[in-house]
mmCIF file of C-alpha atoms and ligand atoms in Angstrom:
data_model
loop_
_atom_site.group_PDB
_atom_site.id
_atom_site.type_symbol
_atom_site.label_atom_id
_atom_site.label_comp_id
_atom_site.label_asym_id
_atom_site.label_seq_id
_atom_site.Cartn_x
_atom_site.Cartn_y
_atom_site.Cartn_z
ATOM 1 C CA MET A 1 0.003 0.005 -0.006
ATOM 2 C CA ASP A 2 1.511 3.382 -0.984
ATOM 3 C CA SER A 3 -0.035 5.469 1.769
ATOM 4 C CA VAL A 4 -2.004 4.266 4.760
ATOM 5 C CA PRO A 5 -5.329 6.104 5.238
ATOM 6 C CA THR A 6 -6.079 7.660 8.605
ATOM 7 C CA LEU A 7 -8.422 5.812 10.929
ATOM 8 C CA TYR A 8 -10.805 8.738 10.376
ATOM 9 C CA ASP A 9 -10.935 8.177 6.612
ATOM 10 C CA TRP A 10 -11.068 4.418 6.982
ATOM 11 C CA ALA A 11 -14.061 4.744 9.345
ATOM 12 C CA GLY A 12 -15.937 6.813 6.740
ATOM 13 C CA GLY A 13 -15.161 10.351 7.900
ATOM 14 C CA ARG A 14 -17.444 12.653 9.850
ATOM 15 C CA PRO A 15 -20.773 11.285 8.507
ATOM 16 C CA ALA A 16 -19.883 7.805 9.761
ATOM 17 C CA LEU A 17 -18.750 9.104 13.167
ATOM 18 C CA VAL A 18 -21.910 11.202 13.595
ATOM 19 C CA ARG A 19 -24.052 8.178 12.721
ATOM 20 C CA LEU A 20 -22.042 6.222 15.286
ATOM 21 C CA THR A 21 -22.418 8.698 18.142
ATOM 22 C CA GLU A 22 -26.117 9.427 17.464
ATOM 23 C CA THR A 23 -26.890 5.700 17.527
ATOM 24 C CA PHE A 24 -24.733 5.288 20.619
ATOM 25 C CA TYR A 25 -26.315 8.030 22.716
ATOM 26 C CA ALA A 26 -29.801 6.758 21.870
ATOM 27 C CA LYS A 27 -28.700 3.475 23.460
ATOM 28 C CA VAL A 28 -27.164 5.322 26.421
ATOM 29 C CA LEU A 29 -30.407 7.166 27.180
ATOM 30 C CA ALA A 30 -32.273 3.838 27.112
ATOM 31 C CA ASP A 31 -29.785 2.224 29.519
ATOM 32 C CA GLU A 32 -30.650 2.255 33.225
ATOM 33 C CA LEU A 33 -26.988 2.339 34.325
ATOM 34 C CA LEU A 34 -25.926 5.250 32.058
ATOM 35 C CA GLU A 35 -29.079 7.326 31.723
ATOM 36 C CA PRO A 36 -28.599 9.133 35.068
ATOM 37 C CA LEU A 37 -25.165 10.383 33.927
ATOM 38 C CA PHE A 38 -26.416 11.612 30.553
ATOM 39 C CA ARG A 39 -30.042 12.719 31.089
ATOM 40 C CA ASP A 40 -29.069 16.424 31.147
ATOM 41 C CA MET A 41 -26.471 16.224 28.386
ATOM 42 C CA ASP A 42 -26.011 19.017 25.916
ATOM 43 C CA PRO A 43 -28.130 18.221 22.835
ATOM 44 C CA GLY A 44 -24.985 18.711 20.719
ATOM 45 C CA HIS A 45 -23.103 16.103 22.738
ATOM 46 C CA PRO A 46 -23.197 13.307 20.137
ATOM 47 C CA ARG A 47 -21.772 15.624 17.447
ATOM 48 C CA HIS A 48 -19.133 16.983 19.810
ATOM 49 C CA VAL A 49 -17.942 13.482 20.640
ATOM 50 C CA ALA A 50 -17.942 12.641 16.892
ATOM 51 C CA ASP A 51 -15.671 15.680 16.393
ATOM 52 C CA TRP A 52 -13.453 14.541 19.254
ATOM 53 C CA LEU A 53 -13.127 11.041 17.828
ATOM 54 C CA GLY A 54 -12.533 12.425 14.345
ATOM 55 C CA GLU A 55 -9.626 14.552 15.485
ATOM 56 C CA VAL A 56 -8.081 11.755 17.577
ATOM 57 C CA PHE A 57 -8.347 9.413 14.576
ATOM 58 C CA GLY A 58 -6.454 11.766 12.265
ATOM 59 C CA GLY A 59 -9.327 13.915 10.881
ATOM 60 C CA PRO A 60 -9.578 17.722 10.882
ATOM 61 C CA PRO A 61 -8.839 19.515 14.204
ATOM 62 C CA VAL A 62 -12.463 20.582 14.733
ATOM 63 C CA TYR A 63 -12.666 19.719 18.406
ATOM 64 C CA SER A 64 -9.568 21.710 19.334
ATOM 65 C CA THR A 65 -10.430 24.744 17.206
ATOM 66 C CA GLU A 66 -14.184 24.910 17.910
ATOM 67 C CA ARG A 67 -14.758 23.189 21.246
ATOM 68 C CA GLY A 68 -11.786 23.806 23.500
ATOM 69 C CA GLY A 69 -9.733 20.657 22.933
ATOM 70 C CA HIS A 70 -8.442 18.358 25.633
ATOM 71 C CA ARG A 71 -9.072 20.895 28.411
ATOM 72 C CA HIS A 72 -12.765 21.030 27.640
ATOM 73 C CA MET A 73 -13.126 17.243 27.455
ATOM 74 C CA VAL A 74 -11.374 16.764 30.797
ATOM 75 C CA GLY A 75 -13.588 19.436 32.386
ATOM 76 C CA ARG A 76 -16.750 17.645 31.266
ATOM 77 C CA HIS A 77 -15.794 14.511 33.222
ATOM 78 C CA LEU A 78 -14.713 16.189 36.494
ATOM 79 C CA GLY A 79 -16.586 15.143 39.612
ATOM 80 C CA ARG A 80 -18.880 12.634 37.846
ATOM 81 C CA ALA A 81 -17.573 9.620 39.781
ATOM 82 C CA ILE A 82 -17.991 7.208 36.857
ATOM 83 C CA THR A 83 -17.992 3.622 38.143
ATOM 84 C CA GLU A 84 -16.209 0.683 36.480
ATOM 85 C CA GLN A 85 -19.584 -0.876 35.745
ATOM 86 C CA GLN A 86 -20.694 2.328 33.945
ATOM 87 C CA ARG A 87 -17.433 2.542 32.048
ATOM 88 C CA ARG A 88 -17.718 -1.059 30.864
ATOM 89 C CA ARG A 89 -21.327 -0.535 29.767
ATOM 90 C CA TRP A 90 -20.328 2.682 27.922
ATOM 91 C CA VAL A 91 -17.666 0.788 25.966
ATOM 92 C CA THR A 92 -20.005 -2.150 25.227
ATOM 93 C CA LEU A 93 -22.758 0.098 23.886
ATOM 94 C CA LEU A 94 -20.314 2.009 21.711
ATOM 95 C CA LEU A 95 -19.009 -1.249 20.216
ATOM 96 C CA ASP A 96 -22.631 -2.349 19.636
ATOM 97 C CA ALA A 97 -23.298 0.990 17.889
ATOM 98 C CA ALA A 98 -20.254 0.451 15.679
ATOM 99 C CA ASP A 99 -21.810 -2.823 14.480
ATOM 100 C CA ASP A 100 -25.245 -1.195 14.027
ATOM 101 C CA VAL A 101 -23.888 1.539 11.746
ATOM 102 C CA ASP A 102 -21.513 -0.811 9.914
ATOM 103 C CA LEU A 103 -18.198 0.734 10.814
ATOM 104 C CA PRO A 104 -15.461 -1.266 9.091
ATOM 105 C CA SER A 105 -15.179 -4.639 10.761
ATOM 106 C CA ASP A 106 -11.668 -5.565 9.687
ATOM 107 C CA PRO A 107 -9.408 -6.763 12.542
ATOM 108 C CA GLU A 108 -6.927 -3.893 12.361
ATOM 109 C CA PHE A 109 -9.532 -1.122 12.427
ATOM 110 C CA ARG A 110 -11.501 -2.753 15.209
ATOM 111 C CA ALA A 111 -8.359 -3.341 17.244
ATOM 112 C CA ALA A 112 -7.475 0.337 16.966
ATOM 113 C CA PHE A 113 -11.018 1.433 17.756
ATOM 114 C CA ALA A 114 -11.495 -0.910 20.745
ATOM 115 C CA GLY A 115 -8.006 -0.070 22.055
ATOM 116 C CA TYR A 116 -8.779 3.619 22.002
ATOM 117 C CA LEU A 117 -12.108 3.157 23.787
ATOM 118 C CA GLU A 118 -10.475 1.051 26.467
ATOM 119 C CA TRP A 119 -7.715 3.617 27.019
ATOM 120 C CA GLY A 120 -9.913 6.705 26.827
ATOM 121 C CA SER A 121 -12.683 5.349 28.999
ATOM 122 C CA ARG A 122 -10.248 4.385 31.770
ATOM 123 C CA LEU A 123 -8.864 7.931 31.660
ATOM 124 C CA ALA A 124 -12.427 9.312 31.866
ATOM 125 C CA VAL A 125 -12.941 7.288 35.065
ATOM 126 C CA LEU A 126 -9.737 8.725 36.552
ATOM 127 C CA PHE A 127 -10.666 12.286 35.570
ATOM 128 C CA SER A 128 -14.105 11.815 37.121
ATOM 129 C CA ARG A 129 -12.909 10.658 40.553
ATOM 130 C CA PRO A 130 -13.951 12.950 43.396
ATOM 131 C CA GLY A 131 -11.053 15.314 44.122
ATOM 132 C CA ALA A 132 -9.099 14.423 40.962
ATOM 133 C CA GLU A 133 -7.053 17.291 39.525
ATOM 134 C CA PRO A 134 -5.987 16.044 36.102
ATOM 135 C CA ALA A 135 -3.684 18.139 33.917
ATOM 136 C CA THR A 136 -5.774 20.178 31.480
ATOM 137 C CA ASP A 137 -2.995 21.569 29.278
ATOM 138 C CA GLU A 138 -2.241 18.337 27.462
ATOM 139 C CA PRO A 139 -2.511 18.155 23.677
ATOM 140 C CA MET A 140 -5.296 16.195 21.978
ATOM 141 C CA PRO A 141 -4.368 12.496 21.859
ATOM 142 C CA LYS A 142 -3.647 10.973 18.459
ATOM 143 C CA TRP A 143 -4.519 7.357 17.786
ATOM 144 C CA ASP A 144 -3.152 5.244 14.955
ATOM 145 C CA TRP A 145 -3.212 1.763 13.495
ATOM 146 C CA PRO A 146 -1.665 -0.972 15.686
ATOM 147 C CA LEU A 147 -0.823 -2.760 12.431
ATOM 148 C CA PRO A 148 -1.311 -1.455 8.886
ATOM 149 C CA PRO A 149 -4.703 -2.369 7.485
ATOM 150 C CA TRP A 150 -4.574 -5.737 5.764
ATOM 151 C CA GLN A 151 -4.731 -5.746 1.990
ATOM 152 C CA ALA A 152 -4.899 -8.725 -0.331
ATOM 153 C CA GLN A 153 -1.567 -9.180 -2.123
ATOM 154 C CA PRO A 154 -1.615 -9.997 -5.828
ATOM 155 C CA LYS A 155 -1.323 -13.771 -6.262
ATOM 156 C CA LYS A 156 2.108 -14.922 -7.326
ATOM 157 C CA THR A 157 2.046 -16.541 -10.709
ATOM 158 C CA SER A 158 4.571 -19.158 -11.729
ATOM 159 C CA ALA A 159 6.042 -16.535 -14.124
ATOM 160 C CA SER A 160 6.658 -14.091 -11.246
ATOM 161 C CA SER A 161 8.063 -16.623 -8.739
HETATM 162 C C1 HEM B 201 -12.855 7.008 25.093
HETATM 163 C C2 HEM B 201 -13.657 7.399 26.103
HETATM 164 C C3 HEM B 201 -14.340 8.728 26.157
HETATM 165 C C4 HEM B 201 -14.261 9.805 25.335
HETATM 166 C C5 HEM B 201 -13.420 9.981 24.080
HETATM 167 C C6 HEM B 201 -15.149 10.818 25.860
HETATM 168 C C7 HEM B 201 -15.320 12.059 25.290
HETATM 169 C C8 HEM B 201 -16.097 13.055 25.824
HETATM 170 C C9 HEM B 201 -16.118 14.409 25.350
HETATM 171 C C10 HEM B 201 -15.332 14.928 24.135
HETATM 172 C C11 HEM B 201 -16.976 15.117 26.130
HETATM 173 C C12 HEM B 201 -17.303 16.607 26.016
HETATM 174 C C13 HEM B 201 -18.239 16.851 24.874
HETATM 175 C C14 HEM B 201 -18.475 18.339 24.664
HETATM 176 O O1 HEM B 201 -17.596 18.976 24.064
HETATM 177 O O2 HEM B 201 -19.480 18.820 25.129
HETATM 178 C C15 HEM B 201 -17.501 14.191 27.114
HETATM 179 C C16 HEM B 201 -18.437 14.514 28.075
HETATM 180 C C17 HEM B 201 -19.000 13.599 28.918
HETATM 181 N N1 HEM B 201 -18.630 12.306 29.092
HETATM 182 FE FE1 HEM B 201 -17.181 11.328 28.102
HETATM 183 N N2 HEM B 201 -15.787 10.324 26.984
HETATM 184 C C18 HEM B 201 -15.343 9.079 27.219
HETATM 185 C C19 HEM B 201 -15.723 8.240 28.213
HETATM 186 C C20 HEM B 201 -16.781 8.461 29.047
HETATM 187 C C21 HEM B 201 -17.347 7.493 29.948
HETATM 188 C C22 HEM B 201 -16.818 6.054 30.108
HETATM 189 C C23 HEM B 201 -18.409 8.108 30.570
HETATM 190 C C24 HEM B 201 -19.330 7.558 31.566
HETATM 191 C C25 HEM B 201 -19.679 6.288 31.663
HETATM 192 C C26 HEM B 201 -18.445 9.481 30.078
HETATM 193 C C27 HEM B 201 -19.363 10.443 30.502
HETATM 194 C C28 HEM B 201 -19.424 11.724 30.040
HETATM 195 C C29 HEM B 201 -20.412 12.686 30.477
HETATM 196 C C30 HEM B 201 -21.534 12.461 31.474
HETATM 197 C C31 HEM B 201 -20.155 13.868 29.769
HETATM 198 C C32 HEM B 201 -20.907 15.216 29.852
HETATM 199 C C33 HEM B 201 -22.075 15.161 28.859
HETATM 200 C C34 HEM B 201 -22.856 16.497 28.867
HETATM 201 O O3 HEM B 201 -23.459 16.812 29.909
HETATM 202 O O4 HEM B 201 -22.893 17.195 27.833
HETATM 203 N N3 HEM B 201 -17.466 9.646 29.174
HETATM 204 N N4 HEM B 201 -16.946 12.960 26.917
#
């Protein structure tokens, strides 16, 4: 492969990420464990999280230029005391939503996606602990392929071997 696409492009760009987060937050609001955390969420929340994910996955820097970047994201988790059970449910529903909206299902993309959710959600729990004072001046994280996306190689013919 000459150039490896970003995870953002591979996922299908902003339209795919907005479909993902809108489907996901509909599930969240129907979930008894997560609904209390999200019942008063900003109506733009699904699109803001799509912008966050897009930037982390190599798309345009919309979240940092229009929404306040890492500092704003950290601030939105402070004091929420997210439990491990809630974190695990959050990740599960987002993976379910990825299937529902047909995000690419290839092993490399899903490994990158699931790895990011596992990492990011554990940080969200730490940021949300009562009394936590996480650094807010960090740059936006960048996430990349764990392995290059698999591509079929042209079959060797006897003439080329
Ligand atoms: C990879 C993991 C995560 C990412 C990338 C993430 C991202 C974000 C972002 C970007 C915001 C701010 C959106 C805005 O600009 O308004 C936010 C807010 C929030 N997050 Fe997370 N989050 C993660 C994990 C979690 C988890 C595990 C929970 C709870 C189970 C959670 C609960 C919340 C809540 C309650 C808000 C505030 C929503 C509102 O009132 O508007 N987050 N998150």
